[in-house]
Amino acid sequence: MSQNVFRVIVDKWPTPDGMPFDEQDIDWCERPDWMPETAPLDEWYRSGGHHYQDGRDMGPGWEETIAPSWRHWKWWSKSSAYKRVRELKLYGVKAHIETGTVNWK
């Protein structure tokens, strides 16, 4: 028996250095110049309870916008892989899908 696996390949990140969003050293509370206006940044995860480097709490109500890592790139479902590509395109990422076959013995 065999089954297909679908892998999302990122061809180009829209960042100036070409690295993923979660590897950028920027404040995500504001939209960067290179980020498309179609990108729904308000849907990104917001964390609270951030601490200074020395361990002190920054206080209640303080939030930080965290860029998603999007590190899961393989799916058994073709529709899930296409959904991820559509999500990435909203943020200006160029990506495509490769299909592979897994043979089960």
Short mmCIF file of N, CA and C in Angstrom, two decimals:
data_model
loop_
_atom_site.label_atom_id
_atom_site.label_comp_id
_atom_site.label_asym_id
_atom_site.label_seq_id
_atom_site.Cartn_x
_atom_site.Cartn_y
_atom_site.Cartn_z
N MET A 1 0.84 -1.17 0.00
CA MET A 1 0.00 0.00 0.00
C MET A 1 0.89 1.24 0.00
N SER A 2 0.47 2.26 -0.72
CA SER A 2 1.22 3.51 -0.73
C SER A 2 0.28 4.68 -0.48
N GLN A 3 0.85 5.77 -0.02
CA GLN A 3 0.08 6.97 0.26
C GLN A 3 0.95 8.18 -0.07
N ASN A 4 0.33 9.26 -0.51
CA ASN A 4 1.08 10.47 -0.82
C ASN A 4 1.29 11.31 0.43
N VAL A 5 2.42 11.99 0.45
CA VAL A 5 2.70 12.98 1.47
C VAL A 5 2.98 14.28 0.72
N PHE A 6 2.52 15.40 1.28
CA PHE A 6 2.62 16.69 0.62
C PHE A 6 3.51 17.60 1.46
N ARG A 7 4.52 18.18 0.82
CA ARG A 7 5.50 19.00 1.51
C ARG A 7 5.46 20.42 0.95
N VAL A 8 5.35 21.40 1.84
CA VAL A 8 5.36 22.80 1.44
C VAL A 8 6.81 23.27 1.39
N ILE A 9 7.20 23.81 0.25
CA ILE A 9 8.56 24.33 0.06
C ILE A 9 8.48 25.85 -0.06
N VAL A 10 9.19 26.57 0.78
CA VAL A 10 9.24 28.03 0.68
C VAL A 10 10.35 28.39 -0.30
N ASP A 11 9.96 29.10 -1.35
CA ASP A 11 10.92 29.56 -2.35
C ASP A 11 11.55 30.89 -1.96
N LYS A 12 10.75 31.75 -1.31
CA LYS A 12 11.27 33.08 -0.96
C LYS A 12 10.44 33.68 0.16
N TRP A 13 11.12 34.12 1.23
CA TRP A 13 10.49 34.90 2.28
C TRP A 13 10.59 36.36 1.87
N PRO A 14 9.61 37.21 2.22
CA PRO A 14 9.65 38.61 1.80
C PRO A 14 10.55 39.50 2.67
N THR A 15 11.24 38.91 3.61
CA THR A 15 12.09 39.67 4.52
C THR A 15 13.35 40.15 3.80
N PRO A 16 13.95 41.24 4.27
CA PRO A 16 15.15 41.77 3.60
C PRO A 16 16.30 40.77 3.52
N ASP A 17 16.46 39.93 4.55
CA ASP A 17 17.57 38.97 4.53
C ASP A 17 17.14 37.60 4.03
N GLY A 18 15.86 37.44 3.67
CA GLY A 18 15.37 36.17 3.13
C GLY A 18 15.16 35.08 4.17
N MET A 19 15.22 35.43 5.45
CA MET A 19 15.02 34.46 6.52
C MET A 19 13.56 34.47 6.97
N PRO A 20 13.10 33.39 7.64
CA PRO A 20 11.71 33.31 8.11
C PRO A 20 11.35 34.43 9.10
N PHE A 21 10.06 34.65 9.26
CA PHE A 21 9.57 35.72 10.12
C PHE A 21 10.05 35.58 11.56
N ASP A 22 10.04 34.36 12.09
CA ASP A 22 10.41 34.18 13.49
C ASP A 22 11.91 34.32 13.74
N GLU A 23 12.69 34.51 12.68
CA GLU A 23 14.13 34.73 12.84
C GLU A 23 14.51 36.20 12.62
N GLN A 24 13.50 37.07 12.53
CA GLN A 24 13.74 38.50 12.36
C GLN A 24 13.85 39.17 13.72
N ASP A 25 14.79 40.07 13.85
CA ASP A 25 14.99 40.79 15.10
C ASP A 25 14.30 42.15 15.00
N ILE A 26 12.95 42.11 14.95
CA ILE A 26 12.18 43.34 14.83
C ILE A 26 11.01 43.29 15.80
N ASP A 27 10.39 44.45 16.02
CA ASP A 27 9.19 44.55 16.84
C ASP A 27 7.98 44.30 15.95
N TRP A 28 7.29 43.19 16.17
CA TRP A 28 6.16 42.83 15.32
C TRP A 28 4.89 43.59 15.66
N CYS A 29 4.94 44.51 16.62
CA CYS A 29 3.74 45.28 16.95
C CYS A 29 3.39 46.25 15.83
N GLU A 30 4.35 46.56 14.99
CA GLU A 30 4.11 47.43 13.83
C GLU A 30 4.44 46.66 12.57
N ARG A 31 3.70 46.95 11.52
CA ARG A 31 3.89 46.27 10.23
C ARG A 31 5.19 46.76 9.58
N PRO A 32 6.11 45.84 9.25
CA PRO A 32 7.34 46.24 8.56
C PRO A 32 7.02 46.75 7.15
N ASP A 33 7.89 47.58 6.60
CA ASP A 33 7.68 48.14 5.26
C ASP A 33 7.54 47.07 4.20
N TRP A 34 8.23 45.95 4.34
CA TRP A 34 8.23 44.91 3.33
C TRP A 34 7.04 43.95 3.45
N MET A 35 6.24 44.09 4.51
CA MET A 35 5.10 43.19 4.71
C MET A 35 3.90 43.69 3.91
N PRO A 36 3.26 42.83 3.11
CA PRO A 36 2.10 43.26 2.33
C PRO A 36 0.95 43.72 3.23
N GLU A 37 0.17 44.67 2.74
CA GLU A 37 -0.98 45.16 3.49
C GLU A 37 -2.03 44.08 3.71
N THR A 38 -2.01 43.03 2.88
CA THR A 38 -2.99 41.94 3.01
C THR A 38 -2.68 41.03 4.19
N ALA A 39 -1.51 41.15 4.76
CA ALA A 39 -1.09 40.26 5.85
C ALA A 39 -1.86 40.58 7.12
N PRO A 40 -2.64 39.62 7.64
CA PRO A 40 -3.43 39.85 8.86
C PRO A 40 -2.60 39.66 10.12
N LEU A 41 -1.76 40.63 10.43
CA LEU A 41 -0.88 40.51 11.60
C LEU A 41 -1.65 40.43 12.91
N ASP A 42 -2.88 40.93 12.94
CA ASP A 42 -3.65 40.89 14.19
C ASP A 42 -4.04 39.46 14.56
N GLU A 43 -3.88 38.51 13.63
CA GLU A 43 -4.18 37.12 13.93
C GLU A 43 -2.98 36.38 14.53
N TRP A 44 -1.82 37.02 14.56
CA TRP A 44 -0.65 36.37 15.11
C TRP A 44 -0.78 36.27 16.61
N TYR A 45 -0.13 35.28 17.16
CA TYR A 45 -0.18 35.01 18.59
C TYR A 45 0.38 36.18 19.39
N ARG A 46 -0.32 36.53 20.44
CA ARG A 46 0.16 37.57 21.35
C ARG A 46 0.44 36.91 22.70
N SER A 47 1.62 37.12 23.18
CA SER A 47 1.97 36.51 24.46
C SER A 47 1.99 37.58 25.54
N GLY A 48 1.64 37.19 26.71
CA GLY A 48 1.72 38.08 27.85
C GLY A 48 2.76 37.54 28.82
N GLY A 49 3.03 38.28 29.86
CA GLY A 49 3.95 37.80 30.88
C GLY A 49 5.39 37.74 30.42
N HIS A 50 5.77 38.61 29.50
CA HIS A 50 7.15 38.63 29.03
C HIS A 50 8.05 39.14 30.15
N HIS A 51 9.27 38.66 30.18
CA HIS A 51 10.21 39.06 31.22
C HIS A 51 11.42 39.75 30.61
N TYR A 52 11.99 40.66 31.41
CA TYR A 52 13.27 41.26 31.03
C TYR A 52 14.34 40.18 31.08
N GLN A 53 15.51 40.45 30.52
CA GLN A 53 16.58 39.45 30.52
C GLN A 53 17.03 39.08 31.92
N ASP A 54 16.88 39.99 32.87
CA ASP A 54 17.30 39.67 34.24
C ASP A 54 16.20 38.94 35.02
N GLY A 55 15.06 38.61 34.35
CA GLY A 55 14.02 37.83 34.99
C GLY A 55 12.87 38.62 35.56
N ARG A 56 13.00 39.96 35.65
CA ARG A 56 11.90 40.77 36.17
C ARG A 56 10.73 40.74 35.20
N ASP A 57 9.52 40.70 35.73
CA ASP A 57 8.31 40.70 34.92
C ASP A 57 8.06 42.11 34.39
N MET A 58 7.61 42.23 33.14
CA MET A 58 7.34 43.53 32.55
C MET A 58 6.00 44.09 33.01
N GLY A 59 5.24 43.32 33.77
CA GLY A 59 4.00 43.84 34.34
C GLY A 59 2.76 43.31 33.65
N PRO A 60 1.63 43.45 34.31
CA PRO A 60 0.38 42.94 33.75
C PRO A 60 -0.05 43.75 32.53
N GLY A 61 -0.71 43.08 31.61
CA GLY A 61 -1.24 43.75 30.43
C GLY A 61 -0.24 43.97 29.32
N TRP A 62 1.02 43.68 29.58
CA TRP A 62 2.03 43.86 28.53
C TRP A 62 1.94 42.69 27.57
N GLU A 63 1.90 42.98 26.27
CA GLU A 63 1.82 41.92 25.28
C GLU A 63 2.92 42.08 24.25
N GLU A 64 3.25 40.99 23.65
CA GLU A 64 4.26 40.97 22.60
C GLU A 64 3.68 40.14 21.45
N THR A 65 3.81 40.64 20.23
CA THR A 65 3.34 39.88 19.08
C THR A 65 4.45 38.93 18.66
N ILE A 66 4.10 37.66 18.53
CA ILE A 66 5.07 36.62 18.17
C ILE A 66 4.82 36.19 16.74
N ALA A 67 5.85 36.21 15.93
CA ALA A 67 5.73 35.73 14.55
C ALA A 67 5.62 34.21 14.55
N PRO A 68 4.70 33.66 13.76
CA PRO A 68 4.59 32.19 13.71
C PRO A 68 5.82 31.57 13.05
N SER A 69 6.17 30.38 13.51
CA SER A 69 7.34 29.72 12.93
C SER A 69 7.00 28.98 11.66
N TRP A 70 5.79 28.46 11.55
CA TRP A 70 5.37 27.70 10.38
C TRP A 70 6.41 26.64 10.03
N ARG A 71 6.83 25.89 11.01
CA ARG A 71 7.86 24.88 10.78
C ARG A 71 7.31 23.52 10.38
N HIS A 72 5.99 23.34 10.42
CA HIS A 72 5.42 22.05 10.01
C HIS A 72 5.16 22.12 8.51
N TRP A 73 5.89 21.33 7.76
CA TRP A 73 5.86 21.46 6.30
C TRP A 73 5.34 20.23 5.59
N LYS A 74 5.03 19.13 6.30
CA LYS A 74 4.58 17.90 5.64
C LYS A 74 3.20 17.52 6.13
N TRP A 75 2.33 17.13 5.17
CA TRP A 75 0.97 16.73 5.51
C TRP A 75 0.58 15.50 4.72
N TRP A 76 -0.33 14.71 5.29
CA TRP A 76 -0.94 13.60 4.57
C TRP A 76 -2.10 14.13 3.73
N SER A 77 -2.63 15.25 4.11
CA SER A 77 -3.79 15.84 3.42
C SER A 77 -3.33 16.91 2.43
N LYS A 78 -3.71 16.76 1.19
CA LYS A 78 -3.37 17.75 0.16
C LYS A 78 -4.02 19.10 0.46
N SER A 79 -5.26 19.07 0.94
CA SER A 79 -5.96 20.33 1.23
C SER A 79 -5.27 21.10 2.36
N SER A 80 -4.71 20.40 3.34
CA SER A 80 -3.98 21.08 4.43
C SER A 80 -2.72 21.76 3.90
N ALA A 81 -2.03 21.10 3.01
CA ALA A 81 -0.83 21.69 2.43
C ALA A 81 -1.18 22.93 1.60
N TYR A 82 -2.24 22.85 0.81
CA TYR A 82 -2.66 24.00 0.02
C TYR A 82 -3.14 25.15 0.91
N LYS A 83 -3.77 24.82 2.02
CA LYS A 83 -4.19 25.86 2.97
C LYS A 83 -2.97 26.61 3.50
N ARG A 84 -1.91 25.88 3.84
CA ARG A 84 -0.69 26.53 4.35
C ARG A 84 -0.08 27.44 3.28
N VAL A 85 -0.06 27.00 2.03
CA VAL A 85 0.48 27.83 0.95
C VAL A 85 -0.35 29.11 0.81
N ARG A 86 -1.67 28.99 0.89
CA ARG A 86 -2.53 30.19 0.80
C ARG A 86 -2.25 31.14 1.97
N GLU A 87 -2.07 30.60 3.17
CA GLU A 87 -1.75 31.44 4.33
C GLU A 87 -0.42 32.16 4.12
N LEU A 88 0.58 31.44 3.66
CA LEU A 88 1.89 32.03 3.45
C LEU A 88 1.84 33.14 2.40
N LYS A 89 1.05 32.95 1.35
CA LYS A 89 0.95 33.96 0.29
C LYS A 89 0.36 35.27 0.79
N LEU A 90 -0.51 35.21 1.80
CA LEU A 90 -1.05 36.44 2.39
C LEU A 90 0.06 37.33 2.94
N TYR A 91 1.14 36.70 3.38
CA TYR A 91 2.27 37.42 3.98
C TYR A 91 3.39 37.69 2.99
N GLY A 92 3.14 37.44 1.72
CA GLY A 92 4.15 37.73 0.70
C GLY A 92 5.17 36.63 0.50
N VAL A 93 4.92 35.45 1.07
CA VAL A 93 5.85 34.32 0.94
C VAL A 93 5.54 33.59 -0.36
N LYS A 94 6.58 33.23 -1.09
CA LYS A 94 6.41 32.42 -2.30
C LYS A 94 6.71 30.97 -1.94
N ALA A 95 5.72 30.09 -2.19
CA ALA A 95 5.87 28.69 -1.79
C ALA A 95 5.17 27.80 -2.80
N HIS A 96 5.58 26.54 -2.82
CA HIS A 96 4.92 25.55 -3.67
C HIS A 96 4.87 24.21 -2.93
N ILE A 97 4.16 23.25 -3.52
CA ILE A 97 3.99 21.94 -2.89
C ILE A 97 4.67 20.87 -3.72
N GLU A 98 5.40 19.99 -3.04
CA GLU A 98 5.97 18.81 -3.67
C GLU A 98 5.21 17.60 -3.15
N THR A 99 5.00 16.64 -4.01
CA THR A 99 4.29 15.42 -3.64
C THR A 99 5.25 14.24 -3.66
N GLY A 100 5.19 13.43 -2.62
CA GLY A 100 6.01 12.24 -2.55
C GLY A 100 5.13 11.04 -2.21
N THR A 101 5.60 9.88 -2.49
CA THR A 101 4.87 8.66 -2.20
C THR A 101 5.57 7.91 -1.09
N VAL A 102 4.79 7.47 -0.11
CA VAL A 102 5.30 6.66 0.99
C VAL A 102 4.77 5.25 0.76
N ASN A 103 5.66 4.29 0.70
CA ASN A 103 5.26 2.89 0.52
C ASN A 103 5.24 2.18 1.86
N TRP A 104 4.13 1.63 2.21
CA TRP A 104 3.97 0.87 3.44
C TRP A 104 4.09 -0.60 3.14
N LYS A 105 4.84 -1.28 3.92
CA LYS A 105 5.02 -2.73 3.70
C LYS A 105 4.14 -3.51 4.64
#
